[in-house]
GROMACS .gro file of C-alpha atoms in nm:
model
  156
    1LYS     CA    1   0.000   0.000   0.000
    2LYS     CA    2   0.282   0.244   0.090
    3LYS     CA    3   0.458   0.167  -0.239
    4LYS     CA    4   0.145   0.253  -0.438
    5GLU     CA    5   0.109   0.581  -0.249
    6ASP     CA    6   0.475   0.665  -0.317
    7GLU     CA    7   0.432   0.588  -0.687
    8LYS     CA    8   0.122   0.807  -0.702
    9ARG     CA    9   0.304   1.087  -0.519
   10ASN     CA   10   0.611   1.057  -0.742
   11LYS     CA   11   0.391   1.070  -1.052
   12GLU     CA   12   0.215   1.378  -0.913
   13ILE     CA   13   0.552   1.540  -0.836
   14ALA     CA   14   0.674   1.468  -1.190
   15GLU     CA   15   0.358   1.627  -1.336
   16VAL     CA   16   0.390   1.938  -1.119
   17LYS     CA   17   0.761   1.967  -1.208
   18LYS     CA   18   0.670   1.949  -1.578
   19VAL     CA   19   0.410   2.226  -1.537
   20LEU     CA   20   0.652   2.427  -1.323
   21ASP     CA   21   0.923   2.403  -1.591
   22LYS     CA   22   0.678   2.527  -1.854
   23ALA     CA   23   0.568   2.809  -1.623
   24LYS     CA   24   0.930   2.908  -1.556
   25SER     CA   25   1.003   2.903  -1.928
   26ALA     CA   26   0.699   3.125  -1.994
   27SER     CA   27   0.812   3.365  -1.720
   28ASP     CA   28   1.164   3.377  -1.868
   29GLY     CA   29   1.022   3.452  -2.212
   30ALA     CA   30   0.799   3.726  -2.072
   31LYS     CA   31   1.095   3.874  -1.881
   32LYS     CA   32   1.303   3.884  -2.202
   33ALA     CA   33   1.014   4.057  -2.381
   34VAL     CA   34   0.990   4.318  -2.104
   35ASP     CA   35   1.367   4.373  -2.107
   36GLY     CA   36   1.365   4.409  -2.486
   37LYS     CA   37   1.081   4.662  -2.472
   38LYS     CA   38   1.262   4.857  -2.196
   39ALA     CA   39   1.575   4.869  -2.415
   40GLU     CA   40   1.361   4.996  -2.703
   41ALA     CA   41   1.213   5.267  -2.477
   42SER     CA   42   1.559   5.366  -2.358
   43SER     CA   43   1.685   5.392  -2.716
   44LEU     CA   44   1.392   5.617  -2.809
   45ALA     CA   45   1.458   5.838  -2.506
   46SER     CA   46   1.818   5.883  -2.625
   47LYS     CA   47   1.701   5.964  -2.978
   48LEU     CA   48   1.455   6.218  -2.843
   49ALA     CA   49   1.726   6.386  -2.635
   50GLU     CA   50   1.948   6.411  -2.946
   51LYS     CA   51   1.660   6.558  -3.148
   52ALA     CA   52   1.588   6.809  -2.871
   53LYS     CA   53   1.949   6.934  -2.892
   54ALA     CA   54   1.926   6.949  -3.271
   55PHE     CA   55   1.597   7.137  -3.241
   56GLU     CA   56   1.755   7.397  -3.011
   57ALA     CA   57   2.038   7.445  -3.259
   58ALA     CA   58   1.788   7.477  -3.546
   59GLU     CA   59   1.586   7.734  -3.351
   60ALA     CA   60   1.906   7.932  -3.291
   61LYS     CA   61   1.972   7.926  -3.667
   62VAL     CA   62   1.621   8.057  -3.729
   63THR     CA   63   1.687   8.344  -3.489
   64SER     CA   64   2.022   8.431  -3.649
   65ALA     CA   65   1.874   8.402  -4.000
   66GLU     CA   66   1.592   8.637  -3.898
   67ALA     CA   67   1.849   8.882  -3.763
   68SER     CA   68   2.034   8.874  -4.095
   69LYS     CA   69   1.705   8.928  -4.281
   70ASP     CA   70   1.819   8.669  -4.542
   71LYS     CA   71   1.483   8.533  -4.659
   72LYS     CA   72   1.634   8.218  -4.814
   73ALA     CA   73   1.826   8.138  -4.495
   74ILE     CA   74   1.517   8.206  -4.282
   75LYS     CA   75   1.305   7.973  -4.494
   76ALA     CA   76   1.569   7.695  -4.483
   77ALA     CA   77   1.621   7.733  -4.108
   78ILE     CA   78   1.246   7.719  -4.039
   79LYS     CA   79   1.209   7.409  -4.258
   80THR     CA   80   1.492   7.234  -4.073
   81SER     CA   81   1.339   7.330  -3.740
   82ASP     CA   82   0.995   7.207  -3.848
   83ASP     CA   83   1.139   6.878  -3.978
   84ILE     CA   84   1.316   6.813  -3.649
   85GLU     CA   85   1.001   6.901  -3.455
   86GLU     CA   86   0.806   6.653  -3.670
   87GLN     CA   87   1.065   6.382  -3.599
   88MET     CA   88   1.039   6.456  -3.227
   89ASP     CA   89   0.660   6.423  -3.241
   90LYS     CA   90   0.695   6.086  -3.414
   91ILE     CA   91   0.941   5.966  -3.149
   92LYS     CA   92   0.702   6.082  -2.875
   93ALA     CA   93   0.417   5.889  -3.040
   94ASP     CA   94   0.643   5.580  -3.062
   95GLN     CA   95   0.733   5.625  -2.695
   96LYS     CA   96   0.366   5.635  -2.599
   97LYS     CA   97   0.299   5.317  -2.800
   98ILE     CA   98   0.599   5.140  -2.645
   99ALA     CA   99   0.492   5.249  -2.295
  100GLU     CA  100   0.151   5.087  -2.356
  101GLU     CA  101   0.314   4.770  -2.494
  102LEU     CA  102   0.552   4.762  -2.198
  103LYS     CA  103   0.262   4.792  -1.954
  104ALA     CA  104   0.089   4.496  -2.121
  105LEU     CA  105   0.412   4.292  -2.123
  106GLU     CA  106   0.473   4.368  -1.755
  107GLY     CA  107   0.118   4.255  -1.677
  108ASP     CA  108   0.181   3.935  -1.870
  109LEU     CA  109   0.508   3.883  -1.682
  110ALA     CA  110   0.334   3.937  -1.347
  111SER     CA  111   0.067   3.679  -1.428
  112LYS     CA  112   0.329   3.430  -1.549
  113ASN     CA  113   0.535   3.485  -1.234
  114LYS     CA  114   0.219   3.431  -1.027
  115ALA     CA  115   0.149   3.103  -1.212
  116THR     CA  116   0.511   2.994  -1.157
  117ALA     CA  117   0.484   3.075  -0.786
  118ALA     CA  118   0.160   2.876  -0.762
  119GLU     CA  119   0.322   2.572  -0.925
  120GLN     CA  120   0.627   2.608  -0.700
  121ALA     CA  121   0.396   2.616  -0.397
  122LYS     CA  122   0.225   2.295  -0.517
  123LEU     CA  123   0.564   2.129  -0.555
  124ASP     CA  124   0.675   2.251  -0.212
  125LYS     CA  125   0.364   2.093  -0.058
  126LEU     CA  126   0.433   1.762  -0.234
  127ILE     CA  127   0.800   1.748  -0.139
  128PRO     CA  128   0.855   1.792   0.235
  129LYS     CA  129   1.151   2.018   0.303
  130PRO     CA  130   1.430   1.875   0.520
  131LYS     CA  131   1.474   2.059   0.846
  132GLU     CA  132   1.693   2.367   0.799
  133GLU     CA  133   1.874   2.367   1.136
  134PRO     CA  134   2.120   2.080   1.079
  135LYS     CA  135   2.211   2.219   0.736
  136LYS     CA  136   2.295   2.563   0.873
  137GLU     CA  137   2.513   2.417   1.149
  138ALA     CA  138   2.701   2.199   0.902
  139LYS     CA  139   2.758   2.499   0.676
  140GLN     CA  140   2.882   2.713   0.964
  141SER     CA  141   3.134   2.451   1.071
  142LYS     CA  142   3.263   2.432   0.712
  143ASP     CA  143   3.296   2.810   0.704
  144THR     CA  144   3.491   2.824   1.031
  145LYS     CA  145   3.720   2.546   0.911
  146ALA     CA  146   3.781   2.733   0.586
  147GLU     CA  147   3.850   3.059   0.766
  148ALA     CA  148   4.084   2.921   1.034
  149PRO     CA  149   4.378   2.830   0.807
  150ALA     CA  150   4.339   3.153   0.609
  151GLU     CA  151   4.400   3.377   0.912
  152PRO     CA  152   4.759   3.270   0.991
  153ALA     CA  153   4.845   3.318   0.625
  154LYS     CA  154   4.719   3.679   0.640
  155LYS     CA  155   4.939   3.753   0.944
  156LYS     CA  156   5.259   3.658   0.760
   0.00000   0.00000   0.00000
């Protein structure tokens, strides 16, 4: 009877492990998607900052062209300024779109992490954890043994 129960438990553990592995894999994929989207957002922020500097320079050219009263130069400077402003607006629109996509991806990641945690909890219930106390003591004694010979070497 005990053997049958163990077999049933082991089968259940194997199933939960399989589901947990899939859940972990899904979480990892979602995390990579979030990281990729964050990198995209960061890249756009850099582009926008560059365009803002270019826009300031273009506006300064408009001002100096207006001061010189050179109609051709004024027209060219205004066109350049307008083009840069248009590019900045497009980047801002892309940023807004990416922010929305990122929010959705982060939500997806959160739900996948929650599913992974739920599967891990199931597995933890199926597999009783060994008591922690003896492990910690054993580790501490290893640490003190490792440290003891190192100290005389430092003094030399």
